[in-house]
mmCIF file of C-alpha atoms in Angstrom:
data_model
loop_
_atom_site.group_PDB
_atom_site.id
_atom_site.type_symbol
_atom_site.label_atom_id
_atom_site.label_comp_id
_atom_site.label_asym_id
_atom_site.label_seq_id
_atom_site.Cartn_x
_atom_site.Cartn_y
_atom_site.Cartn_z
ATOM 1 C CA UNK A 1 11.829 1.123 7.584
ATOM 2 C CA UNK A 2 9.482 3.685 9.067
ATOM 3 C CA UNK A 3 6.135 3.416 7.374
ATOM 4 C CA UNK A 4 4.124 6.059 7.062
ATOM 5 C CA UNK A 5 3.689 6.952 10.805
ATOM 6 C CA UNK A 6 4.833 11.105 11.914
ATOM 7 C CA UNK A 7 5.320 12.262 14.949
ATOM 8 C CA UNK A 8 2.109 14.595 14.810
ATOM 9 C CA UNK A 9 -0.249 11.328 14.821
ATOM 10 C CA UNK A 10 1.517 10.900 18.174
ATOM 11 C CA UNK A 11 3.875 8.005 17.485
ATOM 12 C CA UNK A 12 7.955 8.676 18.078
ATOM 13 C CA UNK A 13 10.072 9.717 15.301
ATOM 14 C CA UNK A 14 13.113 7.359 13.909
ATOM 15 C CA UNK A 15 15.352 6.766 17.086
ATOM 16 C CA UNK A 16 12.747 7.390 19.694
ATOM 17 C CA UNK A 17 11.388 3.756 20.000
ATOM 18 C CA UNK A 18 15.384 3.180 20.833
ATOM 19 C CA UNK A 19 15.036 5.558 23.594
ATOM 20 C CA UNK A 20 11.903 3.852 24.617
ATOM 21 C CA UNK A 21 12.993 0.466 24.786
ATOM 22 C CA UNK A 22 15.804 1.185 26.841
ATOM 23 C CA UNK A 23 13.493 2.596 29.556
ATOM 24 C CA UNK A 24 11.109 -0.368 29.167
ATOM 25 C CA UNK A 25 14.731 -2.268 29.517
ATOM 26 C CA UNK A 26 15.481 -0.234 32.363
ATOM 27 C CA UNK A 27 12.242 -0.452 34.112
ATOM 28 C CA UNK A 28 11.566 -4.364 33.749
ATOM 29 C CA UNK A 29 14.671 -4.977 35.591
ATOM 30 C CA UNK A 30 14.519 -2.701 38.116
ATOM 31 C CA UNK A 31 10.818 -3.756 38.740
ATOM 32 C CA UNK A 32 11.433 -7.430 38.611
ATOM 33 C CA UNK A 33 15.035 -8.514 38.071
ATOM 34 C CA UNK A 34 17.377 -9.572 40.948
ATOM 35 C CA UNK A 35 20.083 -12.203 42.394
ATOM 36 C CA UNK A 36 18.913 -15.563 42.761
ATOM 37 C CA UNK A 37 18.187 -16.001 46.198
ATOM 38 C CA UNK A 38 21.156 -13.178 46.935
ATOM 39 C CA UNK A 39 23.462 -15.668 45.169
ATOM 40 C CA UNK A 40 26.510 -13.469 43.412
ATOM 41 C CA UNK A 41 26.840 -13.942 39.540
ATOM 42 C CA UNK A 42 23.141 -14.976 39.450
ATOM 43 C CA UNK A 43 19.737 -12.796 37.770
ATOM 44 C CA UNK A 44 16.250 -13.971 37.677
ATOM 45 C CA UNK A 45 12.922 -12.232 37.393
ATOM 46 C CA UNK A 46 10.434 -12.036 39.695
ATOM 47 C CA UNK A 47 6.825 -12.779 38.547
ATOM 48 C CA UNK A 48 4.907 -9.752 39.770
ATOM 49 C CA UNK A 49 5.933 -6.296 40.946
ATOM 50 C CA UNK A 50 4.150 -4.135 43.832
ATOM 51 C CA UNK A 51 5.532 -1.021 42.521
ATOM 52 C CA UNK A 52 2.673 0.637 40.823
ATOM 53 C CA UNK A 53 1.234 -0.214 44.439
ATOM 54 C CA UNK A 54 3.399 1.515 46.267
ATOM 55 C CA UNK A 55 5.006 4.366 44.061
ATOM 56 C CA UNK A 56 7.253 5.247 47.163
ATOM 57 C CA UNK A 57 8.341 1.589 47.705
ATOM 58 C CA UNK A 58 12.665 1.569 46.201
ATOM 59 C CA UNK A 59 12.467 -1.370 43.392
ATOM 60 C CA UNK A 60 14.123 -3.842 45.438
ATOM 61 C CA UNK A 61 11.429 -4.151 47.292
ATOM 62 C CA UNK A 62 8.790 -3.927 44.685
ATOM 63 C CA UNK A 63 8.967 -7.526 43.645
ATOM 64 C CA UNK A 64 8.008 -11.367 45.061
ATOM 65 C CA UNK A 65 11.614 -12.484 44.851
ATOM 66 C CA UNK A 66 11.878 -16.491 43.416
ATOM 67 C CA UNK A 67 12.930 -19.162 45.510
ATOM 68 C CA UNK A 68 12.760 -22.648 45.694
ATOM 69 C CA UNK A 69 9.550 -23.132 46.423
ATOM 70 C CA UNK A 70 8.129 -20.059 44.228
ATOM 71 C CA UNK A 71 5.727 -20.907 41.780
ATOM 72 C CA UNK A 72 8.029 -21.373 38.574
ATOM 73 C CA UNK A 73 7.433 -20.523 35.059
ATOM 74 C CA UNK A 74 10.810 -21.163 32.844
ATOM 75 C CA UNK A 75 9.035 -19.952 29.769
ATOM 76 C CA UNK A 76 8.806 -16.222 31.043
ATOM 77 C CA UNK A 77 12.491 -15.946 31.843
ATOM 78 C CA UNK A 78 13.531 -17.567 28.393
ATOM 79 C CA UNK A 79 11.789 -14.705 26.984
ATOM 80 C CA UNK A 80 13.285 -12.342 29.443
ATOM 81 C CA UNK A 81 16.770 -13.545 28.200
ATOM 82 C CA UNK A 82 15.705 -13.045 24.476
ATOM 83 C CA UNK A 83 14.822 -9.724 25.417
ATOM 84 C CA UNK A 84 17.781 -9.173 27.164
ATOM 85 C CA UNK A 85 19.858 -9.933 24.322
ATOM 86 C CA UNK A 86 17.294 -8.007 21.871
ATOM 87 C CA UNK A 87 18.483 -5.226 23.831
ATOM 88 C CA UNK A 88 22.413 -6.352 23.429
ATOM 89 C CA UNK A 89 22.419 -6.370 19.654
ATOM 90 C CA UNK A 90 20.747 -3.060 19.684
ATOM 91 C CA UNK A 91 23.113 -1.195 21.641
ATOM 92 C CA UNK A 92 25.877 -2.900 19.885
ATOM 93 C CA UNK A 93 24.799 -2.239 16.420
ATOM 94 C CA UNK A 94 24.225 1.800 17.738
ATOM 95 C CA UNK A 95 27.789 1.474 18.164
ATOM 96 C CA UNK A 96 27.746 1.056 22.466
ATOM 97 C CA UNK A 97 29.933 -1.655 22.696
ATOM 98 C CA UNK A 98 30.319 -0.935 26.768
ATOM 99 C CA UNK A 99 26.603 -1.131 27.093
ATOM 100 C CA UNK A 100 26.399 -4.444 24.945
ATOM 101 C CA UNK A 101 28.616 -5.784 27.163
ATOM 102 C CA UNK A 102 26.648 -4.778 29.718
ATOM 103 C CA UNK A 103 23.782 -6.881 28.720
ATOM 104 C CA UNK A 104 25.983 -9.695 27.489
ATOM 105 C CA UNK A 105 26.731 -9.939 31.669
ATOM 106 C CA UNK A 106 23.651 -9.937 32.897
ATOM 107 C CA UNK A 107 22.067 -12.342 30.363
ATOM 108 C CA UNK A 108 24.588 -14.433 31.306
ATOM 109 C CA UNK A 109 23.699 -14.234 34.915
ATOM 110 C CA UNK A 110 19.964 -14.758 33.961
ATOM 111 C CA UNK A 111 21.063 -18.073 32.251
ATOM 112 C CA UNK A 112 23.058 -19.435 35.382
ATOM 113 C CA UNK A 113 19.532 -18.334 37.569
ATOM 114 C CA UNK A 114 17.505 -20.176 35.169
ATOM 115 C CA UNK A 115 19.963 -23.104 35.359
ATOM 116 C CA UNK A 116 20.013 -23.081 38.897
ATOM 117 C CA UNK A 117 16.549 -22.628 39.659
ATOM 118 C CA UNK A 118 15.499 -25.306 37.786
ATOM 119 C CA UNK A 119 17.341 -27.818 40.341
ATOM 120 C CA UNK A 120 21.044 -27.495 38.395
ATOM 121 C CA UNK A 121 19.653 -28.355 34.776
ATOM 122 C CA UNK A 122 18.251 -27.472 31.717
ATOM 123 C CA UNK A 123 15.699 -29.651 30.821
ATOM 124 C CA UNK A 124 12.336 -29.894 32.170
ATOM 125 C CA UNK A 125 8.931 -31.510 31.193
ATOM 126 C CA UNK A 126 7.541 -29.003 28.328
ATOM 127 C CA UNK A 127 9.791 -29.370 24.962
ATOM 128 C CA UNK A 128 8.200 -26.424 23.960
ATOM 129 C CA UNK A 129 10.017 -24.489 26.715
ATOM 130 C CA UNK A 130 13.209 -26.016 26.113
ATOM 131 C CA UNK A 131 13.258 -24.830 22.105
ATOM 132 C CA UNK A 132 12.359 -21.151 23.764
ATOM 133 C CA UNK A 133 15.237 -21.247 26.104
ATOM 134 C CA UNK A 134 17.534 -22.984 23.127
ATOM 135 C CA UNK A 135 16.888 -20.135 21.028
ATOM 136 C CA UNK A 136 17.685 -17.598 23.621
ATOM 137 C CA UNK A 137 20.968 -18.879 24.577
ATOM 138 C CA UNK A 138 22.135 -19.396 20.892
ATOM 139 C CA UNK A 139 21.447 -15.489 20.447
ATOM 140 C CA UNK A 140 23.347 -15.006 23.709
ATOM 141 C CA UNK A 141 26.122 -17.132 22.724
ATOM 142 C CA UNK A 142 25.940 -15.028 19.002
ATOM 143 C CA UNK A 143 26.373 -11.468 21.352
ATOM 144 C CA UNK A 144 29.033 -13.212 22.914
ATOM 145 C CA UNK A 145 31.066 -13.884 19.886
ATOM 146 C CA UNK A 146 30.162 -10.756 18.499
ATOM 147 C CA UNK A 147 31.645 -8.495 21.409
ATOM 148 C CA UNK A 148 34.281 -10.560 22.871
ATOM 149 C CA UNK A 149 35.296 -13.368 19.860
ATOM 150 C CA UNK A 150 34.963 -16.010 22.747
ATOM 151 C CA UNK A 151 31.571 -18.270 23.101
ATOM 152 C CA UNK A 152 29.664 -18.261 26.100
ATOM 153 C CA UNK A 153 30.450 -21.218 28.007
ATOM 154 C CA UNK A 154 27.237 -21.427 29.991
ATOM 155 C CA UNK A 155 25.036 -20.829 26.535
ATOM 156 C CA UNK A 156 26.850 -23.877 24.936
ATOM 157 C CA UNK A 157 26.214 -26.107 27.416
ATOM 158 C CA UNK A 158 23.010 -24.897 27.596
ATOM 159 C CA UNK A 159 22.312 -25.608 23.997
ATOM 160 C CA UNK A 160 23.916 -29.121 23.528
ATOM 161 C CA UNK A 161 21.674 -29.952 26.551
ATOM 162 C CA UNK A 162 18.638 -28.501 24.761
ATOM 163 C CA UNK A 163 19.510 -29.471 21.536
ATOM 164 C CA UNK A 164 19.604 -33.293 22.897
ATOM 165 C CA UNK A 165 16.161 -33.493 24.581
ATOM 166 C CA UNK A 166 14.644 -31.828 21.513
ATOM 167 C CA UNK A 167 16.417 -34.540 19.482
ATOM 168 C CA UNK A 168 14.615 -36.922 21.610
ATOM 169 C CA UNK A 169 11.190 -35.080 21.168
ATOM 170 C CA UNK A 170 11.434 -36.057 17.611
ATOM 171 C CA UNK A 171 9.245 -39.265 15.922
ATOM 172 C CA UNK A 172 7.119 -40.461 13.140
ATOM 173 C CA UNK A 173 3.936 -40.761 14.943
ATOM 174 C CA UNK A 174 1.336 -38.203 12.974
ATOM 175 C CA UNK A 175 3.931 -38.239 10.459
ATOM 176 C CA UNK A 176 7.136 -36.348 11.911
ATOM 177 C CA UNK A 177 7.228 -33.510 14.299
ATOM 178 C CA UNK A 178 8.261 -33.077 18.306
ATOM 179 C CA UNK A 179 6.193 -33.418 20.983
ATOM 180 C CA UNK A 180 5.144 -30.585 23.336
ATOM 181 C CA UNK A 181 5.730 -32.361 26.485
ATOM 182 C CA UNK A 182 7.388 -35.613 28.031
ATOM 183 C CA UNK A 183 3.568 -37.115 27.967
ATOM 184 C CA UNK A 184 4.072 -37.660 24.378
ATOM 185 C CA UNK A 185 0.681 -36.866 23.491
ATOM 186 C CA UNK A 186 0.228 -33.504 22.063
ATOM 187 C CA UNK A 187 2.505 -32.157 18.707
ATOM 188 C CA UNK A 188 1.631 -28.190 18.350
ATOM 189 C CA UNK A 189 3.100 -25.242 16.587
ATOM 190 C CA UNK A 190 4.232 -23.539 19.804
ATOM 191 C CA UNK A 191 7.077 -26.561 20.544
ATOM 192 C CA UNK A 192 7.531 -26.888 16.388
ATOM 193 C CA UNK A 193 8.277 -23.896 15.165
ATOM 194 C CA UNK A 194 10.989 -22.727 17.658
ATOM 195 C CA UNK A 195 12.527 -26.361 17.449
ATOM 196 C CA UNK A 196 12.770 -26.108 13.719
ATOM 197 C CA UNK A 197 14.339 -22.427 13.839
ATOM 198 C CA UNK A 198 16.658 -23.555 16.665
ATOM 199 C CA UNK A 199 17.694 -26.406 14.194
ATOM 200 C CA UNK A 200 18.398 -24.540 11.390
ATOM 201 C CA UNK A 201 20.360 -21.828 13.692
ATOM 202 C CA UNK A 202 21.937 -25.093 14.297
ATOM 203 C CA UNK A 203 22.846 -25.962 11.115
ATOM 204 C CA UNK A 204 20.644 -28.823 11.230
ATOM 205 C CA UNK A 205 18.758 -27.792 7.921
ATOM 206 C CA UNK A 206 17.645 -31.305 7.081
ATOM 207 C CA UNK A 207 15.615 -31.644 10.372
ATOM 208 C CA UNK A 208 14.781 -28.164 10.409
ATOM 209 C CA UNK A 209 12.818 -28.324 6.748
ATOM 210 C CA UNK A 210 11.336 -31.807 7.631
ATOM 211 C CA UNK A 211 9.577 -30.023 10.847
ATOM 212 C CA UNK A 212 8.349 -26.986 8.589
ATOM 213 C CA UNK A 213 7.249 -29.291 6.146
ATOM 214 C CA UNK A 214 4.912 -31.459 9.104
ATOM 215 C CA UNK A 215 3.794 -28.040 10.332
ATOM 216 C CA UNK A 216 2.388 -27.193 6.323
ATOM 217 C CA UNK A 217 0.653 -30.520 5.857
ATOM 218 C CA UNK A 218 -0.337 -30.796 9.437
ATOM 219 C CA UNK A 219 -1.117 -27.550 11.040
ATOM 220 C CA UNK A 220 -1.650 -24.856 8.313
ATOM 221 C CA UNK A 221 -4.595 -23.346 7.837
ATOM 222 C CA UNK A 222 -5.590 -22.621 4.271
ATOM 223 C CA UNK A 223 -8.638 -20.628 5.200
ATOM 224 C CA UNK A 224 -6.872 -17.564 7.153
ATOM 225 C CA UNK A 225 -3.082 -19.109 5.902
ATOM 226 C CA UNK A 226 -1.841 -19.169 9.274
ATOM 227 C CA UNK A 227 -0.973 -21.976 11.458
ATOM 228 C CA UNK A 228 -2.890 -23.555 14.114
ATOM 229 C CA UNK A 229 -2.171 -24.442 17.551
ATOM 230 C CA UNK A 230 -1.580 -28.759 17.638
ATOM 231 C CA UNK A 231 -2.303 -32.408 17.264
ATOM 232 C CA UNK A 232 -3.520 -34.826 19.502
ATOM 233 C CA UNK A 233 -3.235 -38.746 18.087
ATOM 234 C CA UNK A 234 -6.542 -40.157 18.615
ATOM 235 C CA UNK A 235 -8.365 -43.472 18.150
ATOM 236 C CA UNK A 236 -9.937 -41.861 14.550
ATOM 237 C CA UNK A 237 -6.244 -40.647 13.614
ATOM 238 C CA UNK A 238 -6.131 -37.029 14.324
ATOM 239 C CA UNK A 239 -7.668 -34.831 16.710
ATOM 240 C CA UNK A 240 -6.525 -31.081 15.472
ATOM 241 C CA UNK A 241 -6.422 -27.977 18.191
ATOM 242 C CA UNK A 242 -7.758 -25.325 15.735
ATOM 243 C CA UNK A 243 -7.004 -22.131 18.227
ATOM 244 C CA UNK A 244 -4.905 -19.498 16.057
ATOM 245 C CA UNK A 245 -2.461 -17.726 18.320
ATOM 246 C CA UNK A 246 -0.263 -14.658 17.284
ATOM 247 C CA UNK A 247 3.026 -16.159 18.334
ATOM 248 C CA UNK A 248 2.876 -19.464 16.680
ATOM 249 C CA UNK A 249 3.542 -17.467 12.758
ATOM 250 C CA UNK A 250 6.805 -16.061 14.594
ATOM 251 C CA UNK A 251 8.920 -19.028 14.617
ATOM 252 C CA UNK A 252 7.623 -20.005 11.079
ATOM 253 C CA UNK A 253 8.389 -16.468 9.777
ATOM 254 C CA UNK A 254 11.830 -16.835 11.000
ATOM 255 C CA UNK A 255 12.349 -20.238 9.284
ATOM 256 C CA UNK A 256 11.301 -19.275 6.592
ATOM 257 C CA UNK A 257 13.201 -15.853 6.178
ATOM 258 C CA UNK A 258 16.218 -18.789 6.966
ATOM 259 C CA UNK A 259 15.731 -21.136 4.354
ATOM 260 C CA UNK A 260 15.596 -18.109 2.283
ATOM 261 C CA UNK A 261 14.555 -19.791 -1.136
ATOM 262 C CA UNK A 262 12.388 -18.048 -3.164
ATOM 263 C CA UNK A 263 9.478 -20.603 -2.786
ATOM 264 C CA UNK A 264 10.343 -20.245 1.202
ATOM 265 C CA UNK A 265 10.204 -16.075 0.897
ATOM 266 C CA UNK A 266 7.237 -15.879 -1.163
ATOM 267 C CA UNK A 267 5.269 -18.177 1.557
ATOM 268 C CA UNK A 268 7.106 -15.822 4.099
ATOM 269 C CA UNK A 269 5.837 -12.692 2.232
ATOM 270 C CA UNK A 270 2.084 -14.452 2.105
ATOM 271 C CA UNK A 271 2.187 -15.173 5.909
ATOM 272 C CA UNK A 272 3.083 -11.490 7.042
ATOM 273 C CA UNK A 273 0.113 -10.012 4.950
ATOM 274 C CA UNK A 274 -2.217 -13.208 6.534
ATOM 275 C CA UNK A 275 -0.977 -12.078 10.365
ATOM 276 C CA UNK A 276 -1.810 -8.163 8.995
ATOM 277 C CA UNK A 277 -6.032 -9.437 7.599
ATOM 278 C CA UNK A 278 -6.528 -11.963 10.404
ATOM 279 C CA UNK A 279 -4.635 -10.814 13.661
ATOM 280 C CA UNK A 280 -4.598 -7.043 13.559
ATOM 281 C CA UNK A 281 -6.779 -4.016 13.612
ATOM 282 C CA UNK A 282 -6.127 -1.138 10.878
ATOM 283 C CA UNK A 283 -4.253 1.175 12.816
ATOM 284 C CA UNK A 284 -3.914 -0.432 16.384
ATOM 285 C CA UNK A 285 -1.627 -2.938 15.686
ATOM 286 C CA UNK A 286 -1.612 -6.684 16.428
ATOM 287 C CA UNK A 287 -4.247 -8.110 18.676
ATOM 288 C CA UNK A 288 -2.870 -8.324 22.251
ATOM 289 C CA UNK A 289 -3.412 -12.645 24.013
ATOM 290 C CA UNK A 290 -4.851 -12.380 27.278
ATOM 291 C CA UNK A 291 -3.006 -14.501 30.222
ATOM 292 C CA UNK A 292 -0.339 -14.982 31.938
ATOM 293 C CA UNK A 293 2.009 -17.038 28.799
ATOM 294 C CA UNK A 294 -0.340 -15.251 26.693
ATOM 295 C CA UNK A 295 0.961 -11.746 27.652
ATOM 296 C CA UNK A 296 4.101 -12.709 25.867
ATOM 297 C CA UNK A 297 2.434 -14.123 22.717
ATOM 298 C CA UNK A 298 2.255 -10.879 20.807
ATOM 299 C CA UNK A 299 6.245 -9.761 21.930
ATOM 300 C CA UNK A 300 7.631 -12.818 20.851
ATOM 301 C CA UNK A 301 5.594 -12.429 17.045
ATOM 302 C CA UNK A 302 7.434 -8.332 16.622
ATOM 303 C CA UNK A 303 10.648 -10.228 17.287
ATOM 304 C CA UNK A 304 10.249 -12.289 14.084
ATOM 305 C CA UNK A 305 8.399 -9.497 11.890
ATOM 306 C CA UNK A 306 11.114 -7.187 12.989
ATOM 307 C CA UNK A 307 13.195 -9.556 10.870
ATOM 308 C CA UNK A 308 10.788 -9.541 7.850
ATOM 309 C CA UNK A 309 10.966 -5.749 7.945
ATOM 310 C CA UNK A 310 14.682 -6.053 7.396
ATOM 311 C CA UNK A 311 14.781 -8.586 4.896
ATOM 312 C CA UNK A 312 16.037 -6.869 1.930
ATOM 313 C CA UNK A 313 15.008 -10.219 -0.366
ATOM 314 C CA UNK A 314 11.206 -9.559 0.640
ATOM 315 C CA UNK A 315 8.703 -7.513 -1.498
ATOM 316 C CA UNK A 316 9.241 -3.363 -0.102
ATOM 317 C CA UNK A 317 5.768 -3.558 0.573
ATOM 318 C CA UNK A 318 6.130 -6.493 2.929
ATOM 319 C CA UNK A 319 8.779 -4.825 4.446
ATOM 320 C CA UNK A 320 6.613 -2.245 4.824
ATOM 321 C CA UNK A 321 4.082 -4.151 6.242
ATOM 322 C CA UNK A 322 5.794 -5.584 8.795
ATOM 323 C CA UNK A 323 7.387 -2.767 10.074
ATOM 324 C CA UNK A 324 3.866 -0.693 10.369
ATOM 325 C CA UNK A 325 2.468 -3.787 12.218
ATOM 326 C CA UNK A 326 5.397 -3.584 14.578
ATOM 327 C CA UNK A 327 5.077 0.354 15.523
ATOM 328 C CA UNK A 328 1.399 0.287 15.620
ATOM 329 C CA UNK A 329 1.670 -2.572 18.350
ATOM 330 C CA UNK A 330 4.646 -0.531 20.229
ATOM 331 C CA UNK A 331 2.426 2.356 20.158
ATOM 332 C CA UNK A 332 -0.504 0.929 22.113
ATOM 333 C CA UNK A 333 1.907 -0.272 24.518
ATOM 334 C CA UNK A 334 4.548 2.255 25.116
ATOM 335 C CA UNK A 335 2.761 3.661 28.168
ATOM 336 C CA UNK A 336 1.830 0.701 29.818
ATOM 337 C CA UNK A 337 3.380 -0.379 33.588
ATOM 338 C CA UNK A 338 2.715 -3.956 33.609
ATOM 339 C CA UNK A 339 2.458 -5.524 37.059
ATOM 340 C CA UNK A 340 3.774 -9.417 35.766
ATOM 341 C CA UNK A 341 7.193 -10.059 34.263
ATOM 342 C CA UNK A 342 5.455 -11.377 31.344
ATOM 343 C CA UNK A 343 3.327 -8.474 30.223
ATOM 344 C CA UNK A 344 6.621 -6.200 31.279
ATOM 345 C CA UNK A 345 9.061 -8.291 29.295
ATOM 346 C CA UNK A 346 6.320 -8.099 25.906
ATOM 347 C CA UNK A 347 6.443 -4.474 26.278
ATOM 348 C CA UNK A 348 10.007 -4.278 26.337
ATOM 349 C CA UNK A 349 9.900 -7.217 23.512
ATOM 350 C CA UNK A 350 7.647 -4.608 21.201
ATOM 351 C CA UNK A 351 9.543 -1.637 21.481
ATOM 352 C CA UNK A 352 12.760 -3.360 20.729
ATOM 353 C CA UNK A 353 11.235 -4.665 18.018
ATOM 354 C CA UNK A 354 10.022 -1.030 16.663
ATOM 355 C CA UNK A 355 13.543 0.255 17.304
ATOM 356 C CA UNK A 356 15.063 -2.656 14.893
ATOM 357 C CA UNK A 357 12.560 -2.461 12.425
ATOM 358 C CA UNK A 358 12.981 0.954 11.616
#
């Protein structure tokens, strides 16, 4: 799907935004990526680059390398891995199985940094970073089986740990739902709707439907028809965070495209024409989050339109939608040279994105 953009409005012609995620590939780990502490069979990105300081500077000394004691934000290198393997499925489905495997290697080395960074473990406080890194080593795992018919070790352990403490995030109190952090406080859409897409990708459908259904009666917004950012239990009942952010419709999209019944795809279909009225500009694209987490927001939402333009069950004018939302975004960022992992690894996000929605 390829909308209605040419190449004399200045946006790439089908195969191009391939070509151009590969060097945003290319460029965020050169710029950021390296061994754990020099530790062999290890990756991890660093959080900011000097490059664009110092053109002259060689990349492996562009970047504030993480250590022990380096400020640490798990989050950002789960979405480096999904991008990783974003980048793994494309080459593989362009028919380069050596390059595939190339990524397959080095995701797999980012997984046994993240691992070992985070003191030998998985887990940590924020569920909502857990269900990111869940889905990101089930995709790896996925590549894995897809190019060598073997599972990744490391990615199933790393999802039957996830998968548990998820489990555990999971109560009645405001009705059903997970929690967003070990506090036990707080129930949003950014820990929700990952959890429930990592549960159906799980084959935990029950669970999976129960959380969509929380996030419809407790968290969608009728008004603009998307889905709002969380729930704090209070002494009146509720206390609702009303803050609408572009990534929270992602995960939702996704379960939805999942469930794949016709009620599920029409609410689907609804929901990408909501996130084109109420979080994009005609012609620009999506609205880009501010921040350091928010730098990622609007990557991680192409991810999951790229799979509504795909969906051959959806209307062709949904398709269509999605896919023009998708290239309009990758357009206004194609020439940026982000100095933070997370504003590098959206870029790269967007542009894979374009290149499988076309």
């Amino acid at each position: 799907m390829t909308g209605n953009f040419n190449h004399a409005a200045g946006l790439p012609l089908p195969g191009e935004w391939a070509a151009l995620a590969a060097h945003a590939a290319a460029d965020v780990n050169a710029r950021f990526g390296h061994p754990l502490m020099g530790l062999p069979g290890t990756w991890i990105g660093a959080l900011t680059s000097a490059a664009r300081q110092d053109p002259h500077l060689k990349p492996s000394t562009c970047l504030l390398r993480q250590t022990p004691w380096s400020e640490w934000h798990y989050w950002w290198q789960a979405q480096y891995l999904d991008a990783i393997v974003d980048t793994g499925f494309l080459t593989l489905n362009a028919g380069n199985r050596a390059a595939a495997k190339g990524e397959l290697h080095r995701g797999q080395q980012l997984l046994r940094g993240i691992m070992i960074r985070n003191f030998g473990r998985f887990p940590n406080y924020f569920y909502d970073d857990m269900a990111w890194l869940a889905l990101a080593a089930h995709r790896l795992n996925e590549l894995s089986l897809r190019l060598t018919a073997r599972p990744s070790r490391l990615a199933i352990y790393a999802i039957k740990s996830l998968t548990k403490q998820l489990h555990n995030a999971h109560d009645t109190v405001l009705g059903g739902g997970i929690y967003w952090s070990r506090k036990r406080d707080f129930k949003n859409t950014p820990a929700n709707g990952p959890a429930a897409l990592h549960f159906i990708r799980a084959r935990e459908q029950d669970l999976a439907e129960s959380i969509l259904d929380w996030l419809r009666h407790e968290l969608f917004d009728p008004v603009t028809g998307l889905y709002v950012d969380g729930i704090h239990p209070s002494a009146t009942g509720r206390d609702v965070e009303h803050t609408i952010y572009t990534y929270n419709q992602g995960p939702v999209l996704a379960v939805l495209l999942e469930l794949g019944r016709p009620q599920h795809l029409a609410r689907a279909a609804n929901l990408v024409d909501c996130i084109r009225d109420q979080l994009s500009t005609p012609g620009q694209g999506l609205r880009l989050e501010p921040g350091g987490d928010g730098s990622l927001f609007t990557g991680i939402l192409c991810r999951y339109l790229a799979l509504a333009a795909r969906e051959e069950r959806l209307p062709a004018l949904t398709r269509e939608t999605a896919s023009n939302l998708i290239q309009e975004t990758a357009a206004k960022v194609r020439g940026q040279t982000p100095l933070q992992l997370s504003a590098a690894v959206q870029r790269w996000s967007i542009l894979s994105a374009a290149a499988a929605s076309e």
